[in-house]
CSV table of C-alpha atoms in Angstrom, one decimal:
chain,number,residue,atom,x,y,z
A,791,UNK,CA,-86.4,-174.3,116.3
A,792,UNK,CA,-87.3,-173.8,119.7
A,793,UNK,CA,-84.8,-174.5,122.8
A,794,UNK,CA,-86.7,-178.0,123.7
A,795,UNK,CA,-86.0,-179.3,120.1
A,796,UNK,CA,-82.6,-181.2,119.6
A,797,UNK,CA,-80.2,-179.6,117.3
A,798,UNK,CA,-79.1,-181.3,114.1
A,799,UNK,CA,-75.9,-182.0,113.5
A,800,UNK,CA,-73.7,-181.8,110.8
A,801,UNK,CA,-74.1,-185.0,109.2
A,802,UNK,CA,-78.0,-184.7,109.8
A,803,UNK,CA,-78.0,-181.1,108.0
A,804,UNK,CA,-76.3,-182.9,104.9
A,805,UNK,CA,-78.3,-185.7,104.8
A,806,UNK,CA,-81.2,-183.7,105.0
A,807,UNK,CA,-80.2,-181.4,102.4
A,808,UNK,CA,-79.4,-184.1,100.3
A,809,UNK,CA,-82.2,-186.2,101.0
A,810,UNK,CA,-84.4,-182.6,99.4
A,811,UNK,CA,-82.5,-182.4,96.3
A,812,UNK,CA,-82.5,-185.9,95.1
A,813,UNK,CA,-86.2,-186.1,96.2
A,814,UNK,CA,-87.4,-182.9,94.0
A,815,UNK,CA,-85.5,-184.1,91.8
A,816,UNK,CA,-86.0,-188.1,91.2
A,817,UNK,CA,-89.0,-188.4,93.7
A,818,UNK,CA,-89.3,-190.0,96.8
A,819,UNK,CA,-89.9,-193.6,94.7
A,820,UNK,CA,-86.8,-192.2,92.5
A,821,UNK,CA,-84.0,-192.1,95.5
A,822,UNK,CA,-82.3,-194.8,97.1
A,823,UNK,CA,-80.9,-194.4,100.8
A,824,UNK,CA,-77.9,-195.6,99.6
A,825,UNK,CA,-77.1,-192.4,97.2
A,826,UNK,CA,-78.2,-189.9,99.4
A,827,UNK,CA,-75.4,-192.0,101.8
A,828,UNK,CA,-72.8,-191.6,99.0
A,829,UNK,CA,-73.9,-187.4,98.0
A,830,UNK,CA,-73.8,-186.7,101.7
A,831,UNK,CA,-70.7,-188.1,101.9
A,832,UNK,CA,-71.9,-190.0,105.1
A,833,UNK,CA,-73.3,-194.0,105.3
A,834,UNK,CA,-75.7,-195.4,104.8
A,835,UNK,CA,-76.1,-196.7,108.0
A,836,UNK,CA,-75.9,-193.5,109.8
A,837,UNK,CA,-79.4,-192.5,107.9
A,838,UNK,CA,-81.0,-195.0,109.2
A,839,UNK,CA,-79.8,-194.2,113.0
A,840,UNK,CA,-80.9,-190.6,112.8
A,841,UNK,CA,-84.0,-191.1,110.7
A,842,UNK,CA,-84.5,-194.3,110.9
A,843,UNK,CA,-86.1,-195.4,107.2
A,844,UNK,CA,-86.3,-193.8,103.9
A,845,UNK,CA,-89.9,-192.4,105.3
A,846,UNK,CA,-88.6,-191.1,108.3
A,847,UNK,CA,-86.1,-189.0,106.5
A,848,UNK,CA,-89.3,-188.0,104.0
A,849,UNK,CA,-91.1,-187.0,107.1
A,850,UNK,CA,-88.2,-184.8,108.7
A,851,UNK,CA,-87.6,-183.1,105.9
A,852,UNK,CA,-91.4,-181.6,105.6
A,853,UNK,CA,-91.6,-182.2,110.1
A,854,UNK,CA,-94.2,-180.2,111.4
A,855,UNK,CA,-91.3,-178.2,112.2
A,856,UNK,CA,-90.7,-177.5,108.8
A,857,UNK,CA,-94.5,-176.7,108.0
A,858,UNK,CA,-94.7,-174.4,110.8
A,859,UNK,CA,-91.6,-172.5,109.3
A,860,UNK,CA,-93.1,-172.9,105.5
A,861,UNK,CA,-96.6,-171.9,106.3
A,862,UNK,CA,-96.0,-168.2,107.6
A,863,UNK,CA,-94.1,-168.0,104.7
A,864,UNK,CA,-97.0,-168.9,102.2
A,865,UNK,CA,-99.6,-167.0,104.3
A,866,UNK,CA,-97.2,-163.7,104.0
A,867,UNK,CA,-96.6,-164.1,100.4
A,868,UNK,CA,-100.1,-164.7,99.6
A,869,UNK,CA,-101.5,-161.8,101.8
A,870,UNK,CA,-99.4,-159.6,99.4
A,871,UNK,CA,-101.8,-159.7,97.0
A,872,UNK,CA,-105.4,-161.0,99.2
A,873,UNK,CA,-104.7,-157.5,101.1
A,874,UNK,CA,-105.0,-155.5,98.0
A,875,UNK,CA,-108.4,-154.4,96.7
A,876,UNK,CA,-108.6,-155.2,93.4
A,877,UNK,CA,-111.4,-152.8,91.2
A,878,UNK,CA,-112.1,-156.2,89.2
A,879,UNK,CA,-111.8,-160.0,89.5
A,880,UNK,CA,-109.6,-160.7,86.7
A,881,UNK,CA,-107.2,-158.5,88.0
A,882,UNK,CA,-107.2,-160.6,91.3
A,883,UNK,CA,-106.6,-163.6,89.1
A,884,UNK,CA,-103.6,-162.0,87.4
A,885,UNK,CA,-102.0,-160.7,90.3
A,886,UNK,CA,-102.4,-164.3,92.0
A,887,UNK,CA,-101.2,-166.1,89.2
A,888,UNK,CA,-97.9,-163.7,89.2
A,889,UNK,CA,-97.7,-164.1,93.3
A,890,UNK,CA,-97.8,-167.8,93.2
A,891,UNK,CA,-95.2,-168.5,90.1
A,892,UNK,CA,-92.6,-165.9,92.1
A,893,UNK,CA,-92.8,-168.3,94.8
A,894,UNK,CA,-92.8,-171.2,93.8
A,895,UNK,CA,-89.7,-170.0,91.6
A,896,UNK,CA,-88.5,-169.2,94.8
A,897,UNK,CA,-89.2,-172.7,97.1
A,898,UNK,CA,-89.2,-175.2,93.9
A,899,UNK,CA,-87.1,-178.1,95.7
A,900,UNK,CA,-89.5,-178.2,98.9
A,901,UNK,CA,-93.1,-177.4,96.6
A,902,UNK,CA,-91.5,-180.2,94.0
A,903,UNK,CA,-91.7,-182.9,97.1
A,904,UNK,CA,-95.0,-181.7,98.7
A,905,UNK,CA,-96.6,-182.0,95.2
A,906,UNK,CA,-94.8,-184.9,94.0
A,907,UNK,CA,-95.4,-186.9,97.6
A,908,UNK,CA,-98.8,-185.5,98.9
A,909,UNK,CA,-100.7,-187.8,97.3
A,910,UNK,CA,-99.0,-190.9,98.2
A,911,UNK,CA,-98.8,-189.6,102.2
A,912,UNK,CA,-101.9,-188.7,104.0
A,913,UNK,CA,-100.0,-187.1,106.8
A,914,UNK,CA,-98.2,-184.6,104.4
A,915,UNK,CA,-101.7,-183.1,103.1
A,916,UNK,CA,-103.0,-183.1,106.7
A,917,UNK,CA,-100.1,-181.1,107.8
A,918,UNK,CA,-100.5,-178.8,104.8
A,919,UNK,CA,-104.3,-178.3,105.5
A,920,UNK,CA,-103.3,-177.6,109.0
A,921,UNK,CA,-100.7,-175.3,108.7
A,922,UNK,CA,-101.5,-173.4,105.5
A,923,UNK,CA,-104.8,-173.8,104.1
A,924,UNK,CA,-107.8,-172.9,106.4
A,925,UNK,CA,-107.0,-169.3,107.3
A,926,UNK,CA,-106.3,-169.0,103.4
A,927,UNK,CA,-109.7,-170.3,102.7
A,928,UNK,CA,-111.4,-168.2,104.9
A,929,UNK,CA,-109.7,-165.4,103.8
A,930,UNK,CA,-110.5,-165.9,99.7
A,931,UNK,CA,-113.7,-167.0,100.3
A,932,UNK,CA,-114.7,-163.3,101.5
A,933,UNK,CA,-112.6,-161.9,99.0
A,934,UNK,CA,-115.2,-163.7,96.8
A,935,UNK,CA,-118.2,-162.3,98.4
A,936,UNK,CA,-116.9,-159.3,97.4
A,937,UNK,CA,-117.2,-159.9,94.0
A,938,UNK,CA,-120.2,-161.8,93.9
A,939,UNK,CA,-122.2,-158.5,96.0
A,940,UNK,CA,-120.2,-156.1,92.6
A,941,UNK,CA,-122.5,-158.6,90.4
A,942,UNK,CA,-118.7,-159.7,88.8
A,943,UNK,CA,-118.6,-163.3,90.1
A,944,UNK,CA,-121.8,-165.7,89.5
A,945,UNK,CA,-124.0,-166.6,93.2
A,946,UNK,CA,-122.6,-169.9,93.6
A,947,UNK,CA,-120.8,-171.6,96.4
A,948,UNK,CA,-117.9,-169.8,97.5
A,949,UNK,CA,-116.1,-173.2,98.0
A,950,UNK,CA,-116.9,-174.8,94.8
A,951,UNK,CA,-115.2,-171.0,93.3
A,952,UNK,CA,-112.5,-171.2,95.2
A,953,UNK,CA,-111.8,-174.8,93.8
A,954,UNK,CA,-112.1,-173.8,90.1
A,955,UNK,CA,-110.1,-170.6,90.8
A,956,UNK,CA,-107.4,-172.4,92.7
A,957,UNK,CA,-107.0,-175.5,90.2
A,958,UNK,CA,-106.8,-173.8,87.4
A,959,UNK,CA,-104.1,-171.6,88.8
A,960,UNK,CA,-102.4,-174.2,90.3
A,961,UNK,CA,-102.4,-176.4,87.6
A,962,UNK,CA,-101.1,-174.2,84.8
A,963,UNK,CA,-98.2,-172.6,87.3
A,964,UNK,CA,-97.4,-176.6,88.6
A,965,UNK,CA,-96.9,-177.7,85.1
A,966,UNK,CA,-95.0,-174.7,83.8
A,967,UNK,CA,-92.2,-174.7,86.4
A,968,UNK,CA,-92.3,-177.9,88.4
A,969,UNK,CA,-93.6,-180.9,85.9
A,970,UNK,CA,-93.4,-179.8,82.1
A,971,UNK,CA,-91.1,-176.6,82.1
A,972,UNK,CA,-89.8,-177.8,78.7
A,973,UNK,CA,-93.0,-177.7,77.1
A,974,UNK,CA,-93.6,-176.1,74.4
A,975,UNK,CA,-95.5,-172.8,76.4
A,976,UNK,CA,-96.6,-169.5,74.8
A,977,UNK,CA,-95.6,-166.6,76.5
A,978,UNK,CA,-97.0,-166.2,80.8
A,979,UNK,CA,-98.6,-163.1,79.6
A,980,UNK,CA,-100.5,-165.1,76.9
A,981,UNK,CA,-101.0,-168.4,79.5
A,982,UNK,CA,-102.2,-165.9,81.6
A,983,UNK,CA,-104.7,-164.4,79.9
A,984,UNK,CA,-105.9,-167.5,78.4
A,985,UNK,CA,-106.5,-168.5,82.3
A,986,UNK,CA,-108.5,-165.5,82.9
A,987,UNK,CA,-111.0,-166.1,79.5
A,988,UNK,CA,-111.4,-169.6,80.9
A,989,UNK,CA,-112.8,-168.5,84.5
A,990,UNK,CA,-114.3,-165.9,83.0
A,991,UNK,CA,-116.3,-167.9,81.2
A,992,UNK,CA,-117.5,-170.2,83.9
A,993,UNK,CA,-117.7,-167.9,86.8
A,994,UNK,CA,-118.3,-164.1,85.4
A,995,UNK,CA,-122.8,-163.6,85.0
A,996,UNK,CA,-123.5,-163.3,81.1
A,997,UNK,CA,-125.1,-160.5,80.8
C-alpha cells in the first residue's frame, strides 16, 4: 500500500477478511451482508459506510490493489518453472501441473472467489488479464516455439496451444482442489499422467 492510499482500519480488516472467507466459501450469491456483519462482529450498517454495497466489498477485496500485490506473486511462482529448460514437453507439462496445484493449495480462499466470480464480473477478468496474464502469454508462447523448432509440439498456432495446454491444466487442478476435492480422484501422479497422454495426443506430430 503506497503512502497516498488510506489505511484500513480495524473493523475494515475484519470485514474484509470475513467478507473472503464466506465468499470462497458460499460464493458471492451464497453470503448475505448481514452475516459477514454478525462473523465480523461489526453491523451491518458499518459495511455499507466503508464499502458501500455487497459489490463494493467484492470489489475491495480483489481492488486493483490487491491484483497488483497477487500478480507478482503468480508471475514469480510461475517463472519457477517457465525459467527452466525442460529436455521435453511433457516434462514442462508435469512440472506446470505440480507448480500451479502448490499454489493454488497455497491462495485457495482468494483463487476460490476469482474463479467462482470472474465470470459473473467483467471488471474482475479485466483486472486479471491486466495484471497477470499478458507477460505470461508472451512468455509461454516462446516457450512453445521452442518445442515446435525440436519437432516435439505440432506447427499450429501458439495461442490456440496455449489454450488447450492451459485448460486442460486448469481444469483438472480447479476441480481437484477448489470445486470437487471429494471426488472420487485417482492418485495426482496417475491424473497427471493421464493429462500428459491427452495433450500428447493432440499436440505431439505422429510420427
Amino acid at each position: 500500500m503506497t503512502n497516498n492510499e488510506p489505511k484500513l482500519t480495524k473493523k475494515q480488516i475484519a470485514i474484509i477478511e470475513t467478507a473472503t472467507e464466506l465468499f470462497a466459501e458460499k460464493g458471492y450469491a451464497g453470503t448475505s451482508t448481514n452475516e459477514i456483519a454478525h462473523k465480523a462482529s461489526v453491523s451491518e450498517g458499518t459495511i455499507f459506510k466503508h464499502f458501500k454495497s455487497k459489490k463494493g466489498l467484492l470489489m475491495a477485496i480483489v481492488s486493483p490493489m490487491t491484483m497488483k500485490l497477487f500478480a507478482p506473486m503468480i508471475k514469480k511462482d510461475l517463472d519457477k518453472v517457465l525459467d527452466q529448460e525442460f529436455e521435453y514437453f511433457q516434462d514442462l507439462v508435469r512440472a506446470m501441473i505440480d507448480n500451479r496445484k502448490a499454489f493454488i493449495q497455497n491462495n485457495l480462499p482468494m483463487l476460490r472467489i476469482l474463479i467462482q466470480e470472474i465470470p459473473f464480473h467483467p471488471e474482475l477478468k479485466e483486472q486479471f488479464i491486466e495484471y497477470i496474464g499478458k507477460d505470461i502469454f508472451e512468455k509461454i508462447g516462446q516457450i512453445i516455439k521452442y518445442y515446435q523448432d525440436k519437432g516435439q509440439l505440432v506447427e499450429m498456432d501458439q495461442k490456440t496451444i496455449i489454450r488447450t495446454i492451459a485448460s486442460s491444466i486448469l481444469s483438472y487442478i480447479v476441480a481437484r482442489y477448489v470445486l470437487l476435492p471429494e471426488a472420487d480422484w485417482d492418485s495426482e501422479e496417475i491424473e497427471t499422467e493421464r493429462i500428459v497422454q491427452i495433450l500428447e495426443n493432440g499436440l505431439v506430430p505422429k510420427n
